[in-house]
Coordinates of C-alpha atoms in Angstrom, one line a residue:
M66 CA 0.0 0.0 0.0
T67 CA 1.3 3.5 -0.9
D68 CA 2.3 5.6 2.0
P69 CA 0.2 8.8 2.1
V70 CA 1.3 12.3 1.4
I71 CA 1.5 14.0 4.8
V72 CA 0.5 17.7 4.8
V73 CA 1.5 19.6 7.9
G74 CA -0.9 22.5 8.5
A75 CA -4.7 22.6 8.2
G76 CA -5.0 26.2 7.0
P77 CA -6.1 27.2 3.5
T78 CA -2.9 26.1 1.9
G79 CA -2.7 22.7 3.5
L80 CA -6.4 22.0 2.9
M81 CA -6.4 23.1 -0.7
L82 CA -3.4 20.8 -1.3
A83 CA -5.3 18.0 0.4
C84 CA -8.3 18.6 -1.8
E85 CA -6.1 18.4 -4.9
L86 CA -4.6 15.1 -3.8
G87 CA -7.9 13.7 -2.7
L88 CA -9.5 14.6 -6.0
A89 CA -6.8 12.6 -7.8
G90 CA -7.3 9.6 -5.5
A91 CA -4.0 10.0 -3.7
P92 CA -3.8 9.0 0.0
V93 CA -3.3 12.0 2.2
V94 CA -3.1 12.8 5.9
V95 CA -3.4 16.4 7.2
L96 CA -1.8 17.2 10.6
D97 CA -2.3 20.3 12.6
R98 CA -1.0 21.1 16.1
R99 CA -4.2 23.0 17.0
D100 CA -7.1 21.1 18.5
A101 CA -9.6 23.0 16.4
P102 CA -9.6 25.5 13.5
D103 CA -8.7 29.1 14.4
P104 CA -12.0 31.0 14.5
H105 CA -10.0 34.3 14.6
A106 CA -7.9 33.8 11.4
P107 CA -7.3 37.4 10.3
G108 CA -8.0 37.3 6.6
Q109 CA -11.1 39.2 5.6
A110 CA -11.1 39.0 1.8
V111 CA -10.0 36.7 -1.1
N112 CA -8.9 38.2 -4.3
A113 CA -9.7 37.2 -7.8
G114 CA -6.8 34.8 -8.0
V115 CA -8.2 32.7 -5.2
V116 CA -11.7 32.8 -6.7
A117 CA -10.3 31.6 -10.0
L118 CA -8.6 28.6 -8.3
L119 CA -11.8 27.7 -6.5
E120 CA -13.8 28.0 -9.7
Q121 CA -11.6 25.3 -11.3
R122 CA -12.7 22.9 -8.6
G123 CA -16.3 24.0 -8.3
L124 CA -15.9 25.5 -4.8
A125 CA -16.4 29.2 -5.5
D126 CA -20.2 29.2 -5.2
A127 CA -20.0 27.9 -1.6
L128 CA -17.8 30.9 -0.8
R129 CA -20.0 33.4 -2.6
A130 CA -23.0 32.4 -0.6
S131 CA -21.4 33.9 2.5
G132 CA -19.4 36.7 0.9
L133 CA -19.8 40.1 -0.7
P134 CA -18.3 41.4 -3.9
L135 CA -14.8 43.0 -3.3
P136 CA -14.8 46.4 -4.9
G137 CA -11.8 47.6 -6.9
A138 CA -8.1 46.7 -6.8
H139 CA -5.2 48.7 -5.6
F140 CA -1.4 48.9 -5.6
S141 CA -0.1 50.3 -2.3
L142 CA -3.7 51.6 -1.8
L143 CA -3.4 53.6 -5.0
W144 CA -6.7 52.6 -6.6
L145 CA -6.6 51.0 -10.1
R146 CA -9.3 50.4 -12.7
P147 CA -10.0 46.7 -13.1
E148 CA -13.2 47.4 -14.9
E149 CA -11.2 48.5 -17.9
I150 CA -9.8 45.0 -18.6
T151 CA -12.7 42.8 -17.7
A152 CA -13.7 42.4 -21.4
D153 CA -10.8 39.9 -21.9
R154 CA -10.0 39.2 -18.2
P155 CA -13.4 38.9 -16.5
E156 CA -12.0 37.1 -13.5
V157 CA -10.2 40.2 -12.2
G158 CA -13.5 41.6 -10.8
T159 CA -14.5 38.5 -8.8
G160 CA -12.8 39.1 -5.4
L161 CA -14.9 38.6 -2.3
L162 CA -15.2 40.0 1.2
V163 CA -15.3 36.8 3.2
A164 CA -13.7 35.8 6.5
Q165 CA -10.8 33.4 6.2
P166 CA -12.4 30.9 8.7
R167 CA -15.2 30.5 6.1
L168 CA -12.7 29.6 3.4
T169 CA -11.1 27.1 5.7
D170 CA -14.5 25.6 6.5
V171 CA -15.3 25.2 2.8
L172 CA -11.9 23.6 2.0
E173 CA -12.0 21.2 5.0
Q174 CA -15.5 20.1 4.2
R175 CA -14.5 19.3 0.6
A176 CA -11.3 17.5 1.8
R177 CA -13.3 15.2 4.1
E178 CA -15.8 14.5 1.3
L179 CA -12.8 13.3 -0.8
G180 CA -11.7 11.0 2.0
V181 CA -8.8 13.1 3.4
D182 CA -7.8 12.1 6.9
V183 CA -7.6 15.4 8.9
R184 CA -6.0 15.0 12.4
R185 CA -5.8 17.8 14.8
G186 CA -3.8 18.1 18.0
H187 CA -0.7 16.5 16.3
E188 CA 2.5 18.5 16.6
V189 CA 5.6 17.5 14.6
T190 CA 8.7 17.3 16.7
E191 CA 11.2 15.3 14.5
L192 CA 11.6 14.5 10.8
R193 CA 13.7 11.8 9.2
Q194 CA 14.1 11.1 5.5
S195 CA 14.9 7.8 3.9
P196 CA 15.3 6.9 0.2
G197 CA 11.6 5.9 -0.2
H198 CA 9.7 7.7 2.5
V199 CA 9.7 10.3 5.3
T200 CA 9.0 9.6 9.0
L201 CA 7.6 12.1 11.4
K202 CA 7.6 12.0 15.2
L203 CA 4.5 13.5 16.6
R204 CA 3.4 14.8 20.0
T205 CA -0.3 14.4 20.9
S206 CA -2.4 14.5 24.0
A207 CA -2.2 10.7 24.0
G208 CA 1.6 10.6 23.9
D209 CA 4.3 10.5 21.2
S210 CA 3.8 8.6 18.0
T211 CA 5.3 8.3 14.5
L212 CA 3.8 8.5 11.0
R213 CA 5.4 7.5 7.8
G214 CA 4.6 9.1 4.5
S215 CA 5.7 9.0 0.9
Y216 CA 6.2 12.8 0.9
V217 CA 5.8 15.6 3.5
V218 CA 4.5 19.1 2.6
A219 CA 5.1 21.9 5.0
A220 CA 2.1 24.2 5.1
D221 CA 2.6 25.1 8.7
G222 CA 3.1 28.8 8.4
V223 CA 5.9 31.4 8.5
G224 CA 7.6 29.8 11.5
S225 CA 7.4 26.4 9.9
T226 CA 8.7 23.6 12.1
V227 CA 9.0 21.3 9.1
R228 CA 11.0 23.8 7.2
R229 CA 13.4 24.1 10.1
L230 CA 13.7 20.3 10.5
A231 CA 14.4 20.0 6.8
G232 CA 17.3 22.5 7.1
I233 CA 15.9 25.0 4.6
D234 CA 16.9 28.6 5.1
F235 CA 14.4 31.5 4.9
P236 CA 16.2 34.6 3.7
G237 CA 14.3 37.9 3.5
S238 CA 14.5 41.6 2.9
G239 CA 14.3 42.7 6.5
W240 CA 10.8 44.2 6.3
T241 CA 8.9 43.6 9.5
V242 CA 5.4 45.0 9.8
S243 CA 3.3 44.8 12.9
G244 CA -0.3 45.6 13.8
I245 CA -3.5 44.6 15.5
V246 CA -6.4 42.6 14.1
G247 CA -9.8 42.1 15.9
D248 CA -13.5 42.0 15.6
V249 CA -15.8 44.7 17.2
T250 CA -19.5 45.1 17.4
V251 CA -20.8 48.3 15.7
D252 CA -23.9 50.0 14.3
F253 CA -22.7 50.3 10.7
S254 CA -24.8 53.5 10.2
E255 CA -22.6 55.2 12.8
L256 CA -19.3 54.5 11.1
A257 CA -17.2 57.3 9.5
V258 CA -16.1 57.0 5.9
H259 CA -12.6 56.0 7.0
H260 CA -13.9 53.2 9.2
L261 CA -15.0 51.1 6.2
G262 CA -12.7 49.8 3.5
A263 CA -8.9 49.9 3.2
H264 CA -7.0 53.2 3.5
Y265 CA -3.5 54.4 3.6
L266 CA -3.6 57.4 5.9
P267 CA -1.4 60.5 6.5
A268 CA -0.6 59.4 10.0
G269 CA 1.7 56.8 8.4
G270 CA -0.1 53.5 8.5
V271 CA -2.9 51.4 7.0
Y272 CA -6.4 50.9 8.4
S273 CA -8.9 48.3 7.1
G274 CA -12.5 47.7 8.3
A275 CA -14.8 45.2 6.7
P276 CA -18.1 43.5 7.7
A277 CA -17.4 40.1 9.4
G278 CA -21.0 39.3 10.2
P279 CA -24.2 41.0 11.3
G280 CA -23.2 44.0 13.4
V281 CA -19.5 42.9 13.4
L282 CA -16.6 44.8 11.9
R283 CA -13.2 43.2 11.3
V284 CA -10.5 45.8 12.0
I285 CA -6.9 45.6 11.0
T286 CA -4.4 48.4 11.8
T287 CA -0.7 48.9 10.9
V288 CA 1.3 51.8 12.2
F289 CA 4.6 52.1 10.3
G290 CA 7.7 53.0 12.2
A291 CA 6.3 52.0 15.6
T292 CA 8.2 49.6 17.8
P293 CA 6.9 46.1 17.2
P294 CA 4.7 45.1 20.2
A295 CA 5.2 41.9 22.2
P296 CA 3.8 39.0 20.1
S297 CA 1.8 37.7 23.0
G298 CA -0.4 39.0 25.7
P299 CA -3.9 40.5 25.5
V300 CA -4.8 43.5 23.5
A301 CA -6.8 46.0 25.6
A302 CA -9.8 47.6 24.0
E303 CA -8.2 51.0 24.7
E304 CA -5.1 50.0 22.7
L305 CA -7.1 49.0 19.7
Q306 CA -9.3 52.1 19.9
G307 CA -6.3 54.3 20.3
E308 CA -4.6 52.9 17.2
V309 CA -7.7 53.3 15.1
E310 CA -8.2 56.9 16.2
H311 CA -4.5 57.6 15.6
L312 CA -4.8 56.4 12.0
T313 CA -8.2 57.6 11.0
G314 CA -8.4 60.8 13.1
Q315 CA -11.8 59.7 14.5
P316 CA -12.8 57.4 17.3
L317 CA -14.3 54.0 16.3
P318 CA -17.9 53.8 17.7
A319 CA -17.3 50.2 18.8
R320 CA -19.7 48.8 21.4
E321 CA -17.6 45.8 22.3
V322 CA -14.3 44.3 21.3
L323 CA -15.0 40.6 20.7
W324 CA -11.4 39.7 20.3
A325 CA -8.1 41.3 19.3
R326 CA -4.5 40.2 18.9
R327 CA -1.2 41.5 17.5
F328 CA 0.4 40.2 14.4
T329 CA 3.8 40.6 12.8
S330 CA 4.5 40.0 9.1
H331 CA 8.0 39.2 7.9
S332 CA 9.2 39.4 4.3
G333 CA 11.0 36.2 3.2
N334 CA 11.3 33.5 0.6
A335 CA 12.7 30.0 1.3
E336 CA 16.0 29.3 -0.5
R337 CA 14.4 26.2 -2.0
Y338 CA 10.9 24.7 -2.0
R339 CA 12.1 21.1 -2.0
S340 CA 14.5 19.1 0.0
G341 CA 14.3 15.4 -1.0
R342 CA 10.9 14.2 -0.1
V343 CA 9.9 17.4 1.8
F344 CA 8.2 20.3 0.0
L345 CA 7.3 23.8 1.2
A346 CA 4.0 25.5 0.3
G347 CA 2.2 28.7 1.3
D348 CA 3.6 30.8 4.2
A349 CA 6.1 28.1 5.0
A350 CA 7.7 28.9 1.6
H351 CA 7.2 32.6 1.3
S352 CA 5.9 35.4 3.5
F353 CA 5.1 39.1 3.1
Y354 CA 2.6 41.7 4.3
P355 CA -1.0 40.6 3.7
L356 CA -2.2 43.5 1.6
G357 CA -4.9 43.0 -1.1
G358 CA -5.1 39.2 -0.9
L359 CA -1.9 38.5 -2.9
R360 CA -0.4 36.5 -0.1
L361 CA -3.3 34.1 0.1
S362 CA -3.6 33.7 -3.7
T363 CA 0.2 32.9 -3.9
C364 CA -0.3 30.3 -1.2
L365 CA -3.2 28.5 -2.9
Q366 CA -1.4 28.6 -6.3
D367 CA 1.4 26.6 -4.6
A368 CA -1.1 24.0 -3.5
V369 CA -2.7 23.7 -6.9
N370 CA 0.6 23.5 -8.7
L371 CA 2.0 20.9 -6.4
G372 CA -1.0 18.7 -5.8
W373 CA -1.4 17.1 -9.2
K374 CA 2.3 16.5 -9.5
L375 CA 2.6 14.6 -6.3
A376 CA -0.6 12.6 -7.2
A377 CA 1.0 11.8 -10.6
D378 CA 4.1 10.5 -8.9
L379 CA 2.1 8.3 -6.5
A380 CA 0.0 7.0 -9.4
G381 CA 3.2 6.0 -11.2
W382 CA 2.8 8.1 -14.4
A383 CA 4.8 11.2 -13.6
P384 CA 7.3 11.9 -16.3
P385 CA 11.0 12.4 -15.2
G386 CA 11.6 15.7 -13.5
L387 CA 7.9 16.6 -13.0
L388 CA 8.3 17.2 -9.2
D389 CA 11.3 19.4 -9.9
T390 CA 9.1 21.8 -11.8
Y391 CA 7.4 22.8 -8.6
H392 CA 10.4 24.8 -7.3
A393 CA 11.2 26.0 -10.8
E394 CA 7.7 27.4 -11.3
R395 CA 6.7 28.5 -7.9
H396 CA 9.9 29.9 -6.3
P397 CA 10.1 32.8 -8.8
E398 CA 6.4 33.5 -8.3
G399 CA 6.9 33.6 -4.5
E400 CA 9.7 36.0 -4.9
R401 CA 7.8 38.1 -7.4
A402 CA 4.9 38.4 -5.0
R403 CA 7.2 39.2 -2.1
L404 CA 8.9 42.0 -4.0
A405 CA 5.6 43.4 -5.1
L406 CA 4.6 43.8 -1.5
D407 CA 7.9 45.2 -0.5
A408 CA 7.5 47.7 -3.3
Q409 CA 4.0 48.6 -2.0
L410 CA 5.4 49.1 1.5
A411 CA 8.2 51.3 0.2
L412 CA 5.5 53.6 -1.2
M413 CA 4.0 54.0 2.2
H414 CA 6.8 54.6 4.7
P415 CA 8.1 57.0 5.7
A416 CA 5.1 59.1 4.7
A417 CA 7.1 62.4 4.5
R418 CA 9.4 60.9 1.8
T419 CA 7.0 58.7 -0.2
A420 CA 4.5 61.4 -1.4
G421 CA 6.5 62.0 -4.6
A422 CA 6.8 58.3 -5.5
R423 CA 3.1 57.7 -4.8
S424 CA 2.2 60.6 -7.0
L425 CA 4.4 59.2 -9.8
V426 CA 3.0 55.7 -9.6
A427 CA -0.5 57.1 -9.6
D428 CA 0.3 59.0 -12.8
L429 CA 1.8 55.9 -14.4
A430 CA -1.2 53.8 -13.5
R431 CA -3.3 56.0 -15.8
F432 CA -1.7 54.4 -18.8
E433 CA -3.7 51.4 -20.0
D434 CA -0.8 48.9 -20.1
V435 CA 0.4 49.9 -16.6
N436 CA -3.0 49.6 -15.1
R437 CA -3.4 46.2 -16.7
Y438 CA -0.1 45.0 -15.4
L439 CA -0.7 46.2 -11.9
V440 CA -4.3 44.9 -11.8
E441 CA -3.2 41.4 -12.9
L442 CA -0.3 41.4 -10.4
V443 CA -2.3 42.4 -7.3
T444 CA -5.3 40.3 -8.1
G445 CA -3.2 37.2 -8.4
V446 CA -4.7 36.1 -11.8
D447 CA -1.5 36.5 -13.9
P448 CA 1.0 33.6 -13.1
R449 CA 2.5 32.4 -16.4
Y450 CA 5.0 29.6 -16.2
R451 CA 7.9 29.1 -18.6
V452 CA 6.7 25.9 -20.3
G453 CA 7.5 24.3 -23.6
T454 CA 6.6 21.2 -25.6
D455 CA 10.2 19.8 -25.7
G456 CA 10.4 19.1 -22.0
A457 CA 8.6 19.5 -18.7
S458 CA 11.6 21.4 -17.4
G459 CA 10.2 24.5 -19.1
S460 CA 12.3 25.3 -22.1
V461 CA 10.6 28.3 -23.7
V462 CA 8.7 28.2 -26.9
P463 CA 7.8 31.6 -28.3
D464 CA 4.1 31.2 -28.2
P465 CA 2.0 33.6 -26.1
A466 CA -0.5 30.9 -25.3
L467 CA 1.9 28.7 -23.5
G468 CA 2.1 29.0 -19.7
G469 CA -1.1 31.0 -19.3
R470 CA -4.7 30.1 -18.8
V471 CA -7.8 29.7 -21.1
P472 CA -10.6 32.1 -20.1
G473 CA -13.8 30.2 -19.1
A474 CA -12.1 26.8 -18.8
A475 CA -12.8 26.4 -15.1
P476 CA -16.0 24.3 -15.3
L477 CA -14.2 21.8 -17.5
L478 CA -11.4 21.3 -14.9
H479 CA -13.6 20.3 -11.9
G480 CA -12.4 16.7 -12.2
G481 CA -8.8 17.6 -11.6
G482 CA -7.4 16.0 -14.8
G483 CA -5.6 17.4 -17.8
L484 CA -7.7 18.8 -20.7
L485 CA -7.3 19.0 -24.5
L486 CA -9.5 21.7 -25.9
L487 CA -10.1 21.1 -29.6
G488 CA -9.9 24.0 -32.0
A489 CA -11.9 24.6 -35.2
A490 CA -9.7 22.3 -37.2
D491 CA -8.4 19.4 -35.2
G492 CA -5.0 18.5 -36.7
D493 CA -6.2 17.0 -40.0
G494 CA -8.9 19.4 -40.7
E495 CA -11.6 17.4 -39.0
R496 CA -13.3 19.2 -36.1
G497 CA -14.3 17.3 -32.9
E498 CA -13.4 14.1 -31.3
G499 CA -12.8 12.3 -34.5
G500 CA -9.8 14.5 -35.5
A501 CA -6.1 13.8 -35.3
H502 CA -5.4 15.6 -32.0
A503 CA -8.3 13.8 -30.3
R504 CA -7.0 10.4 -31.6
T505 CA -3.5 11.2 -30.3
A506 CA -4.8 12.2 -26.8
A507 CA -6.9 9.0 -26.6
A508 CA -3.9 7.1 -25.4
W509 CA -3.9 9.3 -22.3
A510 CA -7.6 9.1 -21.7
D511 CA -7.1 8.0 -18.1
R512 CA -5.5 11.4 -17.3
V513 CA -6.5 13.8 -20.0
G514 CA -10.0 14.7 -21.1
V515 CA -11.1 16.0 -24.5
A516 CA -13.6 18.7 -25.1
P517 CA -14.6 21.2 -27.9
A518 CA -13.0 24.7 -27.7
L519 CA -14.9 27.1 -25.5
A520 CA -15.2 29.8 -28.1
A521 CA -17.0 28.9 -31.4
D522 CA -14.4 30.8 -33.4
A523 CA -11.4 29.2 -31.7
T524 CA -9.0 28.0 -34.4
R525 CA -6.3 26.4 -32.3
S526 CA -6.4 23.3 -30.0
V527 CA -4.6 23.7 -26.6
L528 CA -3.5 21.2 -23.9
L529 CA -4.1 22.2 -20.3
R530 CA -2.5 20.7 -17.2
P531 CA -4.7 19.9 -14.2
D532 CA -3.9 23.3 -12.7
G533 CA -5.3 25.0 -15.8
H534 CA -2.0 26.2 -17.4
V535 CA -1.5 25.7 -21.2
V536 CA 1.5 23.4 -22.0
W537 CA 0.8 23.0 -25.7
A538 CA -0.9 25.0 -28.4
E539 CA -1.5 24.0 -32.0
G540 CA 1.5 25.1 -34.0
S541 CA 4.0 25.1 -31.1
G542 CA 5.3 21.6 -31.6
S543 CA 4.2 18.0 -31.3
L544 CA 1.1 17.2 -29.2
E545 CA 2.3 13.7 -28.6
T546 CA 5.6 15.1 -27.2
A547 CA 3.8 17.5 -24.9
L548 CA 1.5 14.7 -23.6
K549 CA 4.6 12.5 -22.9
N550 CA 6.5 15.3 -21.2
W551 CA 3.6 16.4 -18.9
F552 CA 1.5 13.3 -18.6
G553 CA 4.0 10.5 -18.9
T554 CA 4.0 7.3 -20.9
P555 CA 0.5 6.2 -21.9
R556 CA -0.7 2.9 -20.5

């Protein structure tokens, strides 16, 4: 019997990865040191990149039912114009105001439906790698135990125990940002304009307030240049109120502070995302200030990128080098996102010196191409991998379709397999499943589906990986070669 993939961390990253593995039929165990999910996880919104990933697996509607549309997009709280690019990128306007615990609930429910074994109250204390497996030593309320897996994925956050035990360094830029997050009860009609939404304020910090339930406001404050507070200890209501008033200039008419705690964000990116049979994903791999939802979308993109590759390895059809493409593809994306947040912070502090730079960036964002670039960056919808048809390692073929996504393909990817979309003329001029491309792909029918192109006027056939990225387009090389390089030898 195949040893399971062990995912350490039952937050959104770990649970999304577990869903991907479970969907492919791979055995998976999720461990978390907490006895129960964190009801006070600070996230209050998901950007369009997260919604796009959930759409691919049929999970977005469950989140929409408890969320509200997320208006606009910004770079360093300089507001952009996503509505100008929705004609060809409709997904950029799909972000949602929704509490992170709700996202965790949706993912955990789906993981359990897929047979994932979620175990809480299990803390990893030791890790030992062998040629064919990884063994973890665990501490539980019932005593110490061990668990053997085929692979281990660290999804246990910025201070990852697994990353430390695997001996992977976590270099960074030195940015450290601290603040307070909490929920307060309010009468929304009494709130000032600066008490709702996200704002960069002249006092030198960021304030965010968003509905977290009936009569409940999620408040997040960051004061730049302040001495980082102690990471533990209670946050008094007066401290939270004082920080809000310092930033917004007006007292928050809160009736009761339901909970509040301090947070500190570090900017870092692991030197590598793999060490033998140990992989890093999410905040264990990269960390930066959580502004605009880019941090969460980067985390979930890790999970979707890695999940099908591990499942392919366990199923025995992964082509050589497939697992190595995880670091090759995701490490640059983690660094790009980290630097994008460092740049946004650099436009905020110190306030007296950043005004000119903010004005210049605001002027540049008026140009159509700059607006498009920044919107796609901050909404997390633009990852494009360097892929080619002559090898899974990613040699570049000069074709703009490769590495990107096909708009509207999400409903066809719910099953978690690869997908060949047939263009108007399928290889030998015959459209549809009787054409040459469809006949070629039939040898991989256990892992690649075939469907007509989504647009009636689509002329080219394209091959999508399970994560939705295009790895072959008609005219860019041999379809058979691409199928072998990404989906292995046919059975």
